Short mmCIF file of C-alpha atoms and ligand atoms in Angstrom, two decimals:
data_model
loop_
_atom_site.label_atom_id
_atom_site.label_comp_id
_atom_site.label_asym_id
_atom_site.label_seq_id
_atom_site.Cartn_x
_atom_site.Cartn_y
_atom_site.Cartn_z
CA MET A 1 0.00 0.00 0.00
CA GLY A 2 1.33 3.41 -0.93
CA ASP A 3 0.47 6.93 0.14
CA LYS A 4 -0.01 8.17 -3.44
CA SER A 5 -3.71 8.94 -3.01
CA LEU A 6 -3.18 11.04 0.11
CA MET A 7 -2.35 14.73 0.14
CA ASN A 8 1.26 14.90 1.15
CA THR A 9 0.70 16.80 4.39
CA TYR A 10 2.75 14.45 6.55
CA GLY A 11 5.68 13.49 4.32
CA ASP A 12 7.06 9.97 4.45
CA ARG A 13 5.74 7.81 7.26
CA ALA A 14 8.34 5.90 9.22
CA ALA A 15 6.38 2.74 10.02
CA THR A 16 2.94 1.18 9.76
CA LEU A 17 1.43 0.51 13.16
CA VAL A 18 -1.37 -2.02 13.33
CA GLY A 19 -1.80 -2.78 17.01
CA GLY A 20 -1.16 -1.58 20.53
CA GLN A 21 -1.42 -2.73 24.10
CA GLY A 22 -0.67 -0.53 27.10
CA ALA A 23 2.57 1.33 26.32
CA SER A 24 3.48 -1.05 23.46
CA LEU A 25 2.82 -0.66 19.75
CA TYR A 26 3.25 -3.22 16.97
CA ASP A 27 3.97 -2.75 13.28
CA GLU A 28 2.70 -4.93 10.47
CA LYS A 29 5.75 -7.18 10.70
CA GLY A 30 5.11 -7.79 14.39
CA LYS A 31 7.97 -5.60 15.59
CA LYS A 32 7.30 -4.18 19.04
CA TYR A 33 7.84 -0.51 19.95
CA LEU A 34 7.83 1.20 23.32
CA ASP A 35 5.55 4.20 23.03
CA ALA A 36 6.96 7.41 24.54
CA LEU A 37 4.71 9.67 22.44
CA SER A 38 1.11 8.43 22.99
CA GLY A 39 0.06 9.49 19.48
CA ILE A 40 1.10 13.06 20.46
CA ALA A 41 -0.31 13.22 24.01
CA VAL A 42 -3.52 11.43 23.07
CA CYS A 43 -3.38 7.89 24.44
CA GLY A 44 -2.50 8.80 28.02
CA LEU A 45 -4.24 5.68 29.28
CA GLY A 46 -2.37 3.53 26.78
CA HIS A 47 -3.58 1.46 23.86
CA SER A 48 -6.49 -1.01 23.79
CA HIS A 49 -7.66 -0.08 27.27
CA PRO A 50 -10.31 -2.76 27.95
CA GLN A 51 -12.75 -0.38 29.68
CA LEU A 52 -12.51 2.09 26.82
CA SER A 53 -12.98 -0.61 24.18
CA LEU A 54 -16.06 -1.70 26.11
CA ALA A 55 -17.39 1.88 26.40
CA ILE A 56 -16.99 2.27 22.63
CA SER A 57 -18.73 -0.96 21.70
CA GLU A 58 -21.56 -0.52 24.22
CA GLN A 59 -22.35 3.01 23.06
CA ALA A 60 -21.85 2.15 19.38
CA SER A 61 -24.48 -0.55 19.65
CA LYS A 62 -26.94 1.90 21.27
CA LEU A 63 -26.56 5.28 19.55
CA MET A 64 -23.54 6.82 17.88
CA HIS A 65 -24.98 10.13 16.76
CA CYS A 66 -28.21 12.10 16.88
CA SER A 67 -27.15 15.80 16.32
CA ASN A 68 -27.28 18.58 18.85
CA PHE A 69 -30.97 19.13 18.10
CA PHE A 70 -31.44 16.61 20.90
CA SER A 71 -30.15 16.45 24.45
CA ILE A 72 -27.40 13.93 24.98
CA PRO A 73 -27.05 12.50 28.51
CA SER A 74 -23.36 11.57 28.22
CA GLN A 75 -22.61 15.09 26.90
CA GLN A 76 -24.27 16.59 29.98
CA GLN A 77 -22.49 14.18 32.32
CA LEU A 78 -19.11 14.83 30.73
CA ALA A 79 -19.64 18.60 30.93
CA LYS A 80 -20.63 18.35 34.59
CA LYS A 81 -17.61 16.22 35.39
CA LEU A 82 -15.18 18.56 33.60
CA CYS A 83 -16.71 21.54 35.41
CA GLN A 84 -16.37 19.80 38.80
CA ILE A 85 -12.73 19.06 38.05
CA SER A 86 -11.79 22.48 36.70
CA GLY A 87 -14.00 24.95 38.54
CA MET A 88 -15.37 26.13 35.18
CA THR A 89 -19.15 26.31 34.74
CA ASN A 90 -19.98 25.67 31.06
CA VAL A 91 -18.57 23.59 28.22
CA PHE A 92 -18.73 23.55 24.42
CA PHE A 93 -17.67 20.28 22.78
CA SER A 94 -15.77 20.11 19.51
CA ASN A 95 -13.93 17.37 17.62
CA SER A 96 -10.36 18.60 17.90
CA GLY A 97 -8.01 20.97 19.66
CA ALA A 98 -8.05 23.56 16.89
CA GLU A 99 -11.84 23.66 17.00
CA ALA A 100 -11.86 24.01 20.79
CA ASN A 101 -9.51 26.96 20.30
CA GLU A 102 -11.75 28.45 17.60
CA ALA A 103 -14.54 28.46 20.19
CA ALA A 104 -12.24 30.23 22.67
CA ILE A 105 -11.27 32.86 20.09
CA LYS A 106 -14.92 33.44 19.22
CA ILE A 107 -15.71 33.87 22.94
CA ALA A 108 -12.88 36.42 23.18
CA ARG A 109 -14.35 38.36 20.25
CA LEU A 110 -17.83 38.30 21.79
CA HIS A 111 -16.27 39.68 24.98
CA GLY A 112 -14.45 42.41 23.04
CA ASN A 113 -17.49 43.37 20.99
CA LYS A 114 -19.63 43.52 24.11
CA LYS A 115 -17.12 45.95 25.59
CA GLY A 116 -17.51 48.14 22.51
CA ILE A 117 -14.07 47.40 21.07
CA LYS A 118 -14.19 47.86 17.28
CA LEU A 119 -11.49 45.32 16.39
CA PRO A 120 -11.23 42.89 19.31
CA THR A 121 -7.71 41.56 19.49
CA VAL A 122 -6.28 38.46 21.18
CA LEU A 123 -2.77 38.59 22.61
CA VAL A 124 -0.84 35.40 21.75
CA MET A 125 2.72 34.24 22.40
CA ASP A 126 5.93 33.74 20.45
CA ASN A 127 6.41 30.04 19.59
CA ALA A 128 2.78 29.26 20.39
CA PHE A 129 0.91 26.43 18.74
CA HIS A 130 -2.87 26.52 18.67
CA GLY A 131 -3.77 24.46 15.59
CA ARG A 132 -4.07 24.51 11.81
CA THR A 133 -7.35 26.27 11.05
CA LEU A 134 -6.92 29.78 9.67
CA ALA A 135 -7.57 31.52 12.99
CA THR A 136 -5.50 29.07 15.03
CA LEU A 137 -2.56 29.06 12.62
CA THR A 138 -2.65 32.84 12.79
CA ALA A 139 -2.58 32.58 16.58
CA SER A 140 0.37 30.16 16.35
CA GLY A 141 3.81 31.71 16.53
CA SER A 142 5.63 29.88 13.78
CA ARG A 143 6.15 31.31 10.31
CA LYS A 144 6.48 27.76 8.94
CA ILE A 145 2.88 27.03 9.91
CA GLN A 146 1.61 30.31 8.41
CA ALA A 147 3.69 30.62 5.23
CA GLY A 148 1.64 30.35 2.07
CA PHE A 149 -1.71 30.75 3.82
CA GLU A 150 -1.89 34.53 3.72
CA PRO A 151 -4.05 36.51 4.14
CA LEU A 152 -3.97 35.59 7.80
CA VAL A 153 -6.85 36.34 10.15
CA SER A 154 -6.81 39.80 11.71
CA GLY A 155 -7.24 40.46 15.41
CA PHE A 156 -4.09 38.98 16.93
CA VAL A 157 -1.00 40.59 18.45
CA ARG A 158 2.02 38.69 19.69
CA GLY A 159 4.29 39.00 22.68
CA PRO A 160 7.10 37.04 24.32
CA PHE A 161 6.24 34.02 26.53
CA ASN A 162 7.03 34.21 30.26
CA ASP A 163 7.66 37.97 30.18
CA ILE A 164 4.89 39.95 31.87
CA GLU A 165 6.62 43.33 31.55
CA SER A 166 6.65 43.08 27.74
CA LEU A 167 2.97 42.18 27.80
CA ARG A 168 2.24 45.29 29.87
CA THR A 169 4.01 47.43 27.27
CA ILE A 170 2.02 45.76 24.49
CA ALA A 171 -1.17 46.36 26.51
CA ASP A 172 -0.37 50.08 26.80
CA ASN A 173 -0.09 50.33 23.03
CA ASN A 174 -3.11 48.17 22.13
CA PRO A 175 -6.43 49.28 23.62
CA ASP A 176 -8.20 46.73 21.38
CA ILE A 177 -6.87 43.70 23.26
CA CYS A 178 -9.68 41.80 24.99
CA ALA A 179 -8.04 38.46 25.86
CA VAL A 180 -4.73 36.68 26.26
CA PHE A 181 -4.37 33.11 25.00
CA VAL A 182 -1.48 31.04 26.37
CA GLU A 183 -0.31 27.44 26.52
CA PRO A 184 0.86 27.09 30.14
CA ILE A 185 3.48 24.69 28.79
CA GLN A 186 4.29 25.24 25.13
CA GLY A 187 4.27 21.78 23.56
CA GLU A 188 5.10 22.09 19.85
CA GLY A 189 7.17 25.15 20.75
CA GLY A 190 9.66 22.92 22.61
CA ILE A 191 8.29 22.06 26.10
CA ASN A 192 8.64 25.60 27.42
CA LEU A 193 7.22 25.82 30.94
CA SER A 194 5.59 28.96 32.22
CA SER A 195 7.22 30.16 35.42
CA PRO A 196 5.10 29.70 38.57
CA ASP A 197 4.53 33.44 38.93
CA TYR A 198 3.75 34.09 35.29
CA LEU A 199 0.26 32.60 35.31
CA LYS A 200 -0.60 34.63 38.43
CA GLN A 201 0.76 37.78 36.79
CA LEU A 202 -1.36 37.03 33.71
CA ARG A 203 -4.42 36.67 35.95
CA ASP A 204 -3.71 40.05 37.57
CA LEU A 205 -3.17 41.70 34.19
CA CYS A 206 -6.45 40.31 32.87
CA ASP A 207 -8.33 41.42 35.99
CA GLU A 208 -6.89 44.92 35.72
CA LEU A 209 -7.75 45.35 32.05
CA ASP A 210 -10.96 43.27 31.85
CA TRP A 211 -9.33 40.78 29.47
CA LEU A 212 -10.25 37.12 29.35
CA LEU A 213 -7.49 34.80 30.55
CA MET A 214 -7.58 31.81 28.19
CA PHE A 215 -5.37 28.75 28.53
CA ASP A 216 -4.77 26.26 25.73
CA GLU A 217 -4.42 22.94 27.55
CA VAL A 218 -5.01 20.79 24.48
CA GLN A 219 -1.69 19.03 25.10
CA THR A 220 -1.07 19.70 28.82
CA GLY A 221 -4.55 18.69 30.00
CA ASN A 222 -6.13 15.39 30.97
CA GLY A 223 -3.69 14.40 33.69
CA ARG A 224 -0.46 14.50 31.73
CA THR A 225 1.38 16.83 34.13
CA GLY A 226 0.13 15.20 37.34
CA LYS A 227 -3.01 17.31 37.69
CA TYR A 228 -6.05 17.33 35.42
CA PHE A 229 -4.95 20.70 34.00
CA TYR A 230 -1.43 22.09 34.27
CA HIS A 231 -2.65 25.52 35.43
CA GLN A 232 -4.07 23.81 38.55
CA HIS A 233 -0.47 23.54 39.82
CA SER A 234 -0.48 27.34 40.07
CA GLY A 235 -3.86 27.87 41.73
CA VAL A 236 -4.80 30.37 39.02
CA THR A 237 -8.30 30.13 37.56
CA PRO A 238 -8.68 31.13 33.90
CA ASP A 239 -11.86 32.43 32.27
CA VAL A 240 -11.54 29.95 29.41
CA VAL A 241 -9.58 26.71 29.07
CA THR A 242 -9.48 24.42 26.06
CA THR A 243 -8.50 20.79 25.80
CA ALA A 244 -8.65 17.87 23.36
CA LYS A 245 -5.87 15.29 22.69
CA GLY A 246 -6.00 13.10 25.84
CA LEU A 247 -9.69 13.75 26.49
CA GLY A 248 -10.82 10.89 24.25
CA ASN A 249 -7.69 8.69 24.43
CA GLY A 250 -8.04 8.39 20.65
CA MET A 251 -11.72 9.16 20.23
CA PRO A 252 -11.74 12.58 18.50
CA ILE A 253 -13.16 15.14 20.94
CA GLY A 254 -12.25 18.61 22.15
CA ALA A 255 -13.72 20.93 24.75
CA CYS A 256 -13.82 24.65 25.45
CA LEU A 257 -14.61 25.32 29.10
CA ALA A 258 -15.50 28.73 30.51
CA SER A 259 -16.48 30.38 33.75
CA GLY A 260 -17.86 33.72 34.93
CA ASN A 261 -19.07 36.13 32.25
CA ALA A 262 -17.13 34.21 29.58
CA ALA A 263 -19.39 31.21 30.15
CA HIS A 264 -22.52 33.03 29.01
CA LEU A 265 -21.35 34.94 25.95
CA MET A 266 -22.32 32.20 23.49
CA GLN A 267 -26.04 32.27 22.73
CA PRO A 268 -28.22 30.01 20.55
CA GLY A 269 -27.10 30.32 16.94
CA ASN A 270 -23.63 31.71 17.77
CA HIS A 271 -21.70 28.49 17.39
CA GLY A 272 -22.13 24.81 16.71
CA SER A 273 -20.75 21.56 15.39
CA THR A 274 -22.49 18.62 13.74
CA PHE A 275 -20.31 15.98 15.37
CA GLY A 276 -19.23 17.98 18.44
CA GLY A 277 -20.22 16.26 21.67
CA ASN A 278 -21.94 13.32 20.02
CA PRO A 279 -23.05 10.33 22.12
CA LEU A 280 -20.16 8.08 21.06
CA ALA A 281 -17.38 10.61 21.68
CA CYS A 282 -18.87 11.79 24.98
CA SER A 283 -19.50 8.38 26.46
CA VAL A 284 -15.91 7.37 25.73
CA ALA A 285 -14.49 10.66 27.05
CA LEU A 286 -16.65 10.29 30.15
CA LYS A 287 -15.04 6.91 30.76
CA VAL A 288 -11.58 8.44 30.16
CA VAL A 289 -12.22 11.16 32.73
CA GLU A 290 -13.59 8.62 35.24
CA LEU A 291 -10.48 6.48 34.78
CA LEU A 292 -8.25 9.53 35.24
CA GLU A 293 -10.05 10.55 38.42
CA CYS A 294 -10.06 7.16 40.13
CA GLY A 295 -6.92 5.33 41.21
CA ASP A 296 -3.44 6.83 41.08
CA ILE A 297 -3.06 8.02 37.49
CA TYR A 298 -1.88 11.53 38.44
CA GLU A 299 0.71 10.13 40.86
CA ARG A 300 1.84 7.71 38.18
CA ALA A 301 2.18 10.53 35.62
CA THR A 302 4.48 12.31 38.06
CA ALA A 303 6.42 9.15 38.97
CA ILE A 304 6.98 8.14 35.33
CA GLY A 305 8.09 11.65 34.45
CA ASP A 306 10.51 11.71 37.39
CA ILE A 307 12.08 8.37 36.45
CA ILE A 308 12.62 9.50 32.87
CA MET A 309 13.79 13.02 33.66
CA GLN A 310 16.13 11.99 36.48
CA GLY A 311 17.42 9.02 34.48
CA LEU A 312 18.23 11.18 31.47
CA ALA A 313 19.71 13.92 33.67
CA SER A 314 22.14 11.51 35.31
CA GLU A 315 23.06 9.66 32.09
CA LEU A 316 23.57 12.88 30.12
CA LYS A 317 25.07 15.20 32.73
CA ASP A 318 28.46 15.48 31.04
CA VAL A 319 27.21 15.55 27.47
CA GLU A 320 28.11 18.89 25.95
CA HIS A 321 25.44 18.99 23.27
CA VAL A 322 22.65 18.54 25.83
CA LYS A 323 21.48 22.05 26.66
CA ASP A 324 18.56 21.40 28.99
CA ILE A 325 16.24 18.70 30.32
CA ARG A 326 12.86 19.99 31.50
CA GLY A 327 9.25 19.05 31.89
CA CYS A 328 6.43 18.19 34.22
CA GLY A 329 5.01 14.70 34.65
CA CYS A 330 4.63 12.89 31.34
CA MET A 331 5.60 15.93 29.27
CA ILE A 332 9.36 16.10 28.89
CA GLY A 333 11.77 17.98 26.65
CA VAL A 334 15.47 17.37 26.09
CA GLU A 335 16.96 20.34 24.29
CA LEU A 336 20.16 19.81 22.32
CA THR A 337 22.46 22.52 21.02
CA LYS A 338 21.79 21.44 17.42
CA PRO A 339 18.95 20.19 15.22
CA CYS A 340 18.26 16.52 15.90
CA LYS A 341 15.29 15.38 13.77
CA SER A 342 17.14 12.21 12.80
CA LEU A 343 17.06 10.94 16.38
CA TYR A 344 13.45 10.07 15.77
CA THR A 345 14.40 7.48 13.13
CA GLU A 346 17.33 6.23 15.21
CA ALA A 347 15.03 5.64 18.18
CA LEU A 348 12.46 3.94 15.98
CA LYS A 349 15.10 1.46 14.79
CA GLN A 350 15.73 0.63 18.46
CA GLY A 351 12.03 0.12 19.07
CA LEU A 352 11.30 3.43 20.80
CA ILE A 353 8.80 6.04 19.63
CA ILE A 354 9.74 9.64 20.43
CA ASN A 355 9.31 12.98 18.71
CA VAL A 356 11.53 15.95 17.91
CA THR A 357 9.95 19.41 17.95
CA ALA A 358 11.22 22.98 17.52
CA GLU A 359 14.18 21.49 15.53
CA SER A 360 16.33 20.63 18.53
CA VAL A 361 14.02 19.46 21.34
CA ILE A 362 13.39 15.75 21.89
CA ARG A 363 9.80 15.59 23.12
CA LEU A 364 8.57 12.71 25.26
CA LEU A 365 4.85 12.29 25.97
CA PRO A 366 4.68 8.76 27.38
CA PRO A 367 1.37 7.19 28.42
CA MET A 368 0.66 7.66 32.10
CA ILE A 369 -0.01 3.94 32.54
CA MET A 370 3.63 3.10 31.67
CA THR A 371 5.33 0.82 34.23
CA ASP A 372 8.47 1.89 36.10
CA GLN A 373 10.37 -0.73 34.14
CA GLU A 374 9.17 0.68 30.83
CA ALA A 375 10.14 4.19 31.97
CA HIS A 376 13.66 2.96 32.78
CA GLN A 377 13.71 1.32 29.36
CA VAL A 378 12.95 4.67 27.70
CA VAL A 379 16.05 6.04 29.42
CA SER A 380 18.26 3.08 28.59
CA ILE A 381 17.39 3.23 24.87
CA LEU A 382 17.35 7.01 24.51
CA ALA A 383 20.35 8.13 26.60
CA PRO A 384 23.01 6.35 24.45
CA LEU A 385 21.38 7.65 21.24
CA ILE A 386 21.58 11.21 22.55
CA LYS A 387 25.12 10.72 23.85
CA ASP A 388 26.36 9.40 20.49
CA PHE A 389 24.41 11.93 18.42
CA GLN A 390 26.77 13.76 16.08
C1 PLP B 401 -2.21 19.68 19.22
C2 PLP B 401 -2.50 21.03 19.71
C3 PLP B 401 -3.52 21.81 19.14
C4 PLP B 401 -4.28 21.37 17.93
O1 PLP B 401 -5.08 20.26 18.19
P1 PLP B 401 -5.71 19.45 16.94
O2 PLP B 401 -6.56 18.40 17.62
O3 PLP B 401 -4.58 18.89 16.16
O4 PLP B 401 -6.52 20.41 16.16
C5 PLP B 401 -3.78 23.04 19.70
N1 PLP B 401 -3.09 23.49 20.76
C6 PLP B 401 -2.11 22.77 21.34
C7 PLP B 401 -1.39 23.32 22.53
C8 PLP B 401 -1.78 21.53 20.83
O5 PLP B 401 -0.77 20.83 21.37
#
């Protein structure tokens, strides 16, 4: 089978995966891989989770879809659960992260228009990634993602990440700003963590200027960092938070959560989605959230992350081309001093699935159900590859 009939958006694919179990994946020749990527932060509960397979088949044999003309019990239950967890009050369901972010951007514009701002503007960050729709690629801070798609969407200004003083200067010069949209850990941008104070400073800035504080937790959410949402480590409450990736563990679903005034800006007819929040996606996501909330998944996310980060730190401490090792829970970056895309293929040969982002950052997003032994195995395969990398 070739890829000739597909648009070439993803380039050459490195392998063909046909099965998975826990933190293991299998290709069509039966070769086993250790998964330290989780399909890009999606399968946090691992592959072929029996309770999720059951939730899918049970719901699929009852009702997969009925449209949002009708009320959907699992959609209501999932919304309630996410609100209980996050302290938000209302949810809009989409099918992806980019769509969840579109909802957030539309809420920001409603907020700006309500305030009488003529051209409501959202403040976004350097090196941000918010998706591939026209508005979200405009909000993203990478020329590579935007190039060729001009004209971009108006209504965005950009500032540096983790630098509140610069944002204050930008605020002084832009009375049209009505919201700030931030990934509390930049994922695609290279696992850049916000400093503990930064999120609080953002909250203060938003309160002062009547801006909405909006967090993109598409990648950081759903337990990956050891709490349901990463911003919960800081105690800061946003007005809007989006998530997707790990919410369905592979079932496509996204969510835009809001609280306070931001929760009531959307009115009938303002927004919608044919598939968004359908019975199948919501009953599976509900099971995902229940599984995340019971047992010790958050503790395991932290433990797995610690094993990998400490293991790599000790193995690589004298390696000159290793610039930094950072992360939180099962979201880890190893920054080298040079581009290292080829490490991905090297690791694959050794039966380990990793990713390289922002040219020179090895990104690890292992499933939270990984065993200690598997976490040590990630280190023992990856450390020598990094050490020997030319
Ligand atoms: C992956 C990602 C998105 C886009 O999600 P899609 O489901 O691919 O549309 C948006 N924001 C962040 C932070 C992401 O990591």
